[in-house]
mmCIF file of C-alpha atoms in Angstrom:
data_model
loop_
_atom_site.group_PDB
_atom_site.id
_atom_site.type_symbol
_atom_site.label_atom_id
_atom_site.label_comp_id
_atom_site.label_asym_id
_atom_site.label_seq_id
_atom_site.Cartn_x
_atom_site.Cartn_y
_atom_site.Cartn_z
ATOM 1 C CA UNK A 1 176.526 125.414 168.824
ATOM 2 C CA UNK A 2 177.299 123.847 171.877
ATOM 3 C CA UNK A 3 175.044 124.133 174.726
ATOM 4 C CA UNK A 4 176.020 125.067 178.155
ATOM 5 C CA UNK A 5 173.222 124.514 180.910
ATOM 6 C CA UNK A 6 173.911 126.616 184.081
ATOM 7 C CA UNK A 7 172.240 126.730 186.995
ATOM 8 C CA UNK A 8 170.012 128.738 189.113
ATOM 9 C CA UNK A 9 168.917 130.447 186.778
ATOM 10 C CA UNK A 10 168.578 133.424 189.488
ATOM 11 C CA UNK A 11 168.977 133.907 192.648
ATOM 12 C CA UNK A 12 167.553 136.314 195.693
ATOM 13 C CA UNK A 13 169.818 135.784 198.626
ATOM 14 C CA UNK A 14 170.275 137.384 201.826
ATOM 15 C CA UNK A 15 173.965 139.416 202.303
ATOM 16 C CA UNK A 16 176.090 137.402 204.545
ATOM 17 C CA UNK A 17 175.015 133.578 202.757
ATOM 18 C CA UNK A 18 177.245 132.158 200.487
ATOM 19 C CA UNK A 19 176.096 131.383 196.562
ATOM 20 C CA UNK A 20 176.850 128.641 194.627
ATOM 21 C CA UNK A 21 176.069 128.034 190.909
ATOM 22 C CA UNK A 22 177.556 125.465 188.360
ATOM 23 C CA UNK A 23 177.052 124.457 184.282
ATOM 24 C CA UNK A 24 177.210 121.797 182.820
ATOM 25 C CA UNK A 25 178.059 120.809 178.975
ATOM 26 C CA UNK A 26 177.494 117.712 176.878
ATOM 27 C CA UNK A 27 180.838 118.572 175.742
ATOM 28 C CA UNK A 28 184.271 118.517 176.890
ATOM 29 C CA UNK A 29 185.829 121.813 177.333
ATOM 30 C CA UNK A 30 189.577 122.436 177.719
ATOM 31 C CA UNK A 31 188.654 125.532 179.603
ATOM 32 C CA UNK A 32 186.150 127.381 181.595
ATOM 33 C CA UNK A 33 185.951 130.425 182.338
ATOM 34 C CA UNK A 34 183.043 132.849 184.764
ATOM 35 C CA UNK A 35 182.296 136.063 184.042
ATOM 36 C CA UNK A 36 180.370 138.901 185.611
ATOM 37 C CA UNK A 37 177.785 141.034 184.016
ATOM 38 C CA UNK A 38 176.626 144.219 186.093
ATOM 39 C CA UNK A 39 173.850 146.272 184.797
ATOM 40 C CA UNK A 40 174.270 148.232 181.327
ATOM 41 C CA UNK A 41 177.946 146.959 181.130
ATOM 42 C CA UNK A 42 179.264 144.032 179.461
ATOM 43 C CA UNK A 43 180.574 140.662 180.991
ATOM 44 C CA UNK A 44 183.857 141.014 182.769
ATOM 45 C CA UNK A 45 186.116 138.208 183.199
ATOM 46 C CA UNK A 46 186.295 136.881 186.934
ATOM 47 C CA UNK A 47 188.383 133.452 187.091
ATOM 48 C CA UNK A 48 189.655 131.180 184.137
ATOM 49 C CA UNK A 49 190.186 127.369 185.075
ATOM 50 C CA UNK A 50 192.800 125.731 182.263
ATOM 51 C CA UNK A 51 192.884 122.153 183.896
ATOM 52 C CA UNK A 52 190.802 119.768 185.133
ATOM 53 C CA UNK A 53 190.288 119.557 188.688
ATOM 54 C CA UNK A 54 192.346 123.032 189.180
ATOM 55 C CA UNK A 55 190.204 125.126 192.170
ATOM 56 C CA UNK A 56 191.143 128.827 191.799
ATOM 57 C CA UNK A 57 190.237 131.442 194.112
ATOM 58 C CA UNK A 58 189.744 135.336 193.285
ATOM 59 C CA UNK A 59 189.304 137.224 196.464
ATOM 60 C CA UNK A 60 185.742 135.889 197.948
ATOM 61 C CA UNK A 61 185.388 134.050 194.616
ATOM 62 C CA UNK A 62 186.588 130.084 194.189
ATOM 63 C CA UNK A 63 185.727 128.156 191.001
ATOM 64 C CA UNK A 64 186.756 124.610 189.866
ATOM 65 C CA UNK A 65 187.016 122.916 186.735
ATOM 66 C CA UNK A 66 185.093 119.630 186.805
ATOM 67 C CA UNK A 67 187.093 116.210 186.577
ATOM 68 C CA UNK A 68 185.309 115.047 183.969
ATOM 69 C CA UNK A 69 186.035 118.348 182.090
ATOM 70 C CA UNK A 70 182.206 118.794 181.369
ATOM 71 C CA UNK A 71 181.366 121.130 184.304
ATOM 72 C CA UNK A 72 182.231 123.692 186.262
ATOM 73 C CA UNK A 73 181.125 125.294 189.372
ATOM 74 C CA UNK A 74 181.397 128.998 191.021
ATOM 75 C CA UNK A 75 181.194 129.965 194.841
ATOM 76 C CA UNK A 76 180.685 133.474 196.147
ATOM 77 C CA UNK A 77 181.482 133.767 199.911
ATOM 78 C CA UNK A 78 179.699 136.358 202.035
ATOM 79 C CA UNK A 79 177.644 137.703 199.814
ATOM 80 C CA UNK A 80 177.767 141.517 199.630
ATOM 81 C CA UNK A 81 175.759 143.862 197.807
ATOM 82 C CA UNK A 82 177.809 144.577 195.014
ATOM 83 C CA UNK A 83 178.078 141.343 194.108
ATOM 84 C CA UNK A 84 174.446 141.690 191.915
ATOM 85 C CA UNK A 85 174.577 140.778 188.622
ATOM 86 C CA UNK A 86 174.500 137.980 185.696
ATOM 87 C CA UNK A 87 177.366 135.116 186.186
ATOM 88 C CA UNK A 88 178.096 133.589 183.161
ATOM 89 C CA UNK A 89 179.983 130.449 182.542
ATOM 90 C CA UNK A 90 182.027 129.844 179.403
ATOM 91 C CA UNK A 91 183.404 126.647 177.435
ATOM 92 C CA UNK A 92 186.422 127.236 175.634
ATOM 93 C CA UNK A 93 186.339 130.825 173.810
ATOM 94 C CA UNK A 94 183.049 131.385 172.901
ATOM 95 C CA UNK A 95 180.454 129.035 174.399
ATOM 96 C CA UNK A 96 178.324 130.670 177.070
ATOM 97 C CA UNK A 97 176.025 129.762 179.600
ATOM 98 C CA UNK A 98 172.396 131.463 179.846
ATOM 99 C CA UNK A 99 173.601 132.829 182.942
ATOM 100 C CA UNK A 100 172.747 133.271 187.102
ATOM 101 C CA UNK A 101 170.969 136.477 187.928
ATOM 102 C CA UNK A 102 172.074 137.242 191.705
ATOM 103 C CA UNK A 103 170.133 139.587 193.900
ATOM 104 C CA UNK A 104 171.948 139.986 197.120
ATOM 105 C CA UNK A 105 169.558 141.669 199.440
ATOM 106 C CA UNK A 106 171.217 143.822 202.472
ATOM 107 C CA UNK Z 1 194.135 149.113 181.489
ATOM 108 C CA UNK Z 2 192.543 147.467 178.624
ATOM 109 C CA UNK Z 3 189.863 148.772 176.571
ATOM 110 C CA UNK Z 4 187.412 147.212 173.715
ATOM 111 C CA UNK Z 5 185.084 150.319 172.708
ATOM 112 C CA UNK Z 6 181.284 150.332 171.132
ATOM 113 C CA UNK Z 7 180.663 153.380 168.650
ATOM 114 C CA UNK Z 8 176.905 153.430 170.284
ATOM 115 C CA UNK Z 9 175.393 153.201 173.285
ATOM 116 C CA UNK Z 10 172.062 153.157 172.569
ATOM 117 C CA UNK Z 11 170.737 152.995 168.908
ATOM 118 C CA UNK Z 12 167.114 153.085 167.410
ATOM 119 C CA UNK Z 13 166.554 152.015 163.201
ATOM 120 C CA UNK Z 14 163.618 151.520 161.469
ATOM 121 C CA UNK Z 15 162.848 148.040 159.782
ATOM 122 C CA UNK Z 16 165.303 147.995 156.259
ATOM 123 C CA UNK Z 17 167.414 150.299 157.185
ATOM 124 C CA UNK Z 18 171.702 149.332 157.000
ATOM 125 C CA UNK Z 19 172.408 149.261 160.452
ATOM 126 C CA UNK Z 20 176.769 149.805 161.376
ATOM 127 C CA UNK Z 21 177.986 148.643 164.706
ATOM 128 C CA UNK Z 22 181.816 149.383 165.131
ATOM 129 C CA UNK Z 23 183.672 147.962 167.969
ATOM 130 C CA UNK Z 24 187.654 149.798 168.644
ATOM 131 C CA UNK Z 25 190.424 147.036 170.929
ATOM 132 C CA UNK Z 26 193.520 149.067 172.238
ATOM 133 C CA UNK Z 27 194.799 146.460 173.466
ATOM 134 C CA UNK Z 28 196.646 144.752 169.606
ATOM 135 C CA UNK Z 29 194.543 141.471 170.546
ATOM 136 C CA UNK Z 30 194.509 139.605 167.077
ATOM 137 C CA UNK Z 31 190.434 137.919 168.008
ATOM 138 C CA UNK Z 32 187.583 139.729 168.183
ATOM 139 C CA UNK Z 33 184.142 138.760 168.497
ATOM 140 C CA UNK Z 34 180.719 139.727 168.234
ATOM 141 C CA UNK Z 35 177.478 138.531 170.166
ATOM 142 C CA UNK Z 36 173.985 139.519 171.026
ATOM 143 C CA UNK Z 37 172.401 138.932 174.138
ATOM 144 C CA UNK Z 38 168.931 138.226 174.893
ATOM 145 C CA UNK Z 39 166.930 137.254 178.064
ATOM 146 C CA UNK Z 40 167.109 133.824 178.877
ATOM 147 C CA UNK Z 41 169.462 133.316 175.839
ATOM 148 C CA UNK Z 42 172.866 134.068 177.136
ATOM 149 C CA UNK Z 43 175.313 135.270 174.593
ATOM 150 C CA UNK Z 44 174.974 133.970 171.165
ATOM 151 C CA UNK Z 45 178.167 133.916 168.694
ATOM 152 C CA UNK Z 46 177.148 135.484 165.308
ATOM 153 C CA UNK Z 47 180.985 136.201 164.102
ATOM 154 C CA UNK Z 48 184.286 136.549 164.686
ATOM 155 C CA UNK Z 49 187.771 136.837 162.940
ATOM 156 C CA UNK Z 50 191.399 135.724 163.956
ATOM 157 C CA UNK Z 51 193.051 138.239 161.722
ATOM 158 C CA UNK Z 52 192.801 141.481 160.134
ATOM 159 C CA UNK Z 53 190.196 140.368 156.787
ATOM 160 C CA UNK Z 54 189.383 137.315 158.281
ATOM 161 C CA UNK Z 55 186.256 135.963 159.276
ATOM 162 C CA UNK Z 56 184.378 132.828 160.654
ATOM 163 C CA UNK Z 57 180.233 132.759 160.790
ATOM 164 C CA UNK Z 58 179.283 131.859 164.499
ATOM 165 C CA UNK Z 59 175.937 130.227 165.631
ATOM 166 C CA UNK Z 60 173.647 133.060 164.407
ATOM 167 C CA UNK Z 61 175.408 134.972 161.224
ATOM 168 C CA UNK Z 62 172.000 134.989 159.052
ATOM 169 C CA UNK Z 63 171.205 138.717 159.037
ATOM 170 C CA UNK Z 64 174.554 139.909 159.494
ATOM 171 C CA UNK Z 65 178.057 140.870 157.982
ATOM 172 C CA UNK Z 66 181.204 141.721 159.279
ATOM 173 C CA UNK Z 67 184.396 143.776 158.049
ATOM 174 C CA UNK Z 68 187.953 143.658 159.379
ATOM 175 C CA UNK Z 69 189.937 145.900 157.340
ATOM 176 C CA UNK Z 70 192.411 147.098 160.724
ATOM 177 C CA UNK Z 71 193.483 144.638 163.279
ATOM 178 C CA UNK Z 72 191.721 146.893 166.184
ATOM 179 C CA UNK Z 73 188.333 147.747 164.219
ATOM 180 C CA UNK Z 74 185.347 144.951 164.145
ATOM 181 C CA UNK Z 75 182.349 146.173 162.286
ATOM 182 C CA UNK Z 76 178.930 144.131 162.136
ATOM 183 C CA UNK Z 77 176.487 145.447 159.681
ATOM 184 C CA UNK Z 78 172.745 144.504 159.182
ATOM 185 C CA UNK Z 79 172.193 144.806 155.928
ATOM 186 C CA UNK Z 80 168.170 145.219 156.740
ATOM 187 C CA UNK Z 81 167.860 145.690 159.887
ATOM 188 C CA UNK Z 82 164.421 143.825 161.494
ATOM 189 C CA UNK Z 83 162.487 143.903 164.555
ATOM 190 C CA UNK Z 84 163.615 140.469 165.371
ATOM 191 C CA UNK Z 85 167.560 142.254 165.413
ATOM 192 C CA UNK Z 86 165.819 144.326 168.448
ATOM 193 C CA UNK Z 87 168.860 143.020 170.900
ATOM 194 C CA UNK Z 88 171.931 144.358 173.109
ATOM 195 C CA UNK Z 89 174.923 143.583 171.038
ATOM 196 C CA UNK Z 90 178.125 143.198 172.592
ATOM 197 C CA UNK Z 91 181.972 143.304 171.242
ATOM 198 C CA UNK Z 92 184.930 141.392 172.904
ATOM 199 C CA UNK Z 93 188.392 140.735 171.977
ATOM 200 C CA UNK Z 94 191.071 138.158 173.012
ATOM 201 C CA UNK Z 95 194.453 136.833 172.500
ATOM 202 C CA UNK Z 96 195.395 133.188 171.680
ATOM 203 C CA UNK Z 97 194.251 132.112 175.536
ATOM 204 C CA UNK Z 98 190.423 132.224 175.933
ATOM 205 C CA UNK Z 99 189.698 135.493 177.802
ATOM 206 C CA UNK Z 100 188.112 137.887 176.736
ATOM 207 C CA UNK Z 101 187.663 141.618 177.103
ATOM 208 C CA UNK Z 102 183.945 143.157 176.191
ATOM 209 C CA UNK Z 103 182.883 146.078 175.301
ATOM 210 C CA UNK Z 104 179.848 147.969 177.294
ATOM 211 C CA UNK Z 105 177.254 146.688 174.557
ATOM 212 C CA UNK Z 106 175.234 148.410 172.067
ATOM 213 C CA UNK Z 107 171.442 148.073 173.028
ATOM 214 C CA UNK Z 108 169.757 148.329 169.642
ATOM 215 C CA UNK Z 109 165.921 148.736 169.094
ATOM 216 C CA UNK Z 110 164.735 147.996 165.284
ATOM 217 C CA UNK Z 111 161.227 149.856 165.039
#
């Protein structure tokens, strides 16, 4: 399948900073999508880019779907406790990243 | 709100035995998928279906089945289950657009 390569793989940041993580294909995608994983849950949806070059924002969230259509990246703002977990990027419906764990520490 | 539901939380099987996962959508979404997770792997695709009896083999099907008999049910079976199934599986539906709604995950230990 196709493989996506996203990067940090984790990350221990101080509450307050601002995170950014991207992932990157081989492949063109016509979509990308991030997702959040908390702890014993499954992935939740968080922002879904359908164009290239589109920037979306979701409260504190803003991702953007690479020109080239082969990456995408995902900024936090302000970092705030809750916002621990795995970030997963997706190509498409069912291609996945190996994921960003975040540790925000207060 | 919309829901995608996992019959198990938590399961535990010994090696060779038929292991049923069933996964409920409320939410009439004609995809549904299934994936397992494992550290440092991401999710991995093993199958999914577009319609009720329908089915596709993902990226990892060897070891497991599927059944689709209703539109909202999405069973994966392991016929014999191994220690190398030891995994969190997780369930997620969609509609023609690319989102999709999980399920909380079934984390299943094969003994």
């Amino acid at each position: 399948g196709q493989q996506l390569n996203q990067s940090p793989q984790s990350m221990f940041i101080q509450e307050g900073e601002d995170v950014s993580m991207n992932c990157t294909s081989s492949s063109i995608f016509n979509t990308w999508l991030w997702y959040k994983q908390e702890p014993g849950e499954g992935p939740v949806l968080l922002i879904a880019l359908y164009k290239a070059g589109e920037l979306t924002s979701n409260g504190r969230l803003t991702a953007q779907f690479g020109i080239t259509r082969k990456d995408s990246f995902l900024n936090i703002s302000a970092s705030i406790p809750s916002d621990v977990g795995i970030y997963f990027c997706a190509g498409n419906q069912f291609y996945f990243g190996t994921g960003t764990s975040l540790t925000v520490i207060p | 709100d919309v829901k995608v539901t996992q019959s198990s939380r938590y399961l535990v099987k010994r090696t060779g035995e038929k292991v049923f996962l069933e996964c409920v959508q409320d939410m009439d979404h004609e995809n549904m998928f299934w994936y397992r997770q494992d550290p440092g792997l991401g999710l991995r695709l093993i199958y999914f279906s577009y319609d009720v009896k329908m089915k596709e083999k993902g990226d990892i099907p060897e070891g497991y089945s599927v059944s689709r008999e209703k539109k909202e049910r999405f069973s994966l079976i392991l016929e014999s289950a191994s220690t190398n199934q030891t995994s969190m599986y997780l369930c997620a539906s969609s509609t023609h657009r690319y989102e999709q709604y999980f399920g909380p995950g079934t984390r299943l230990t094969v003994t």
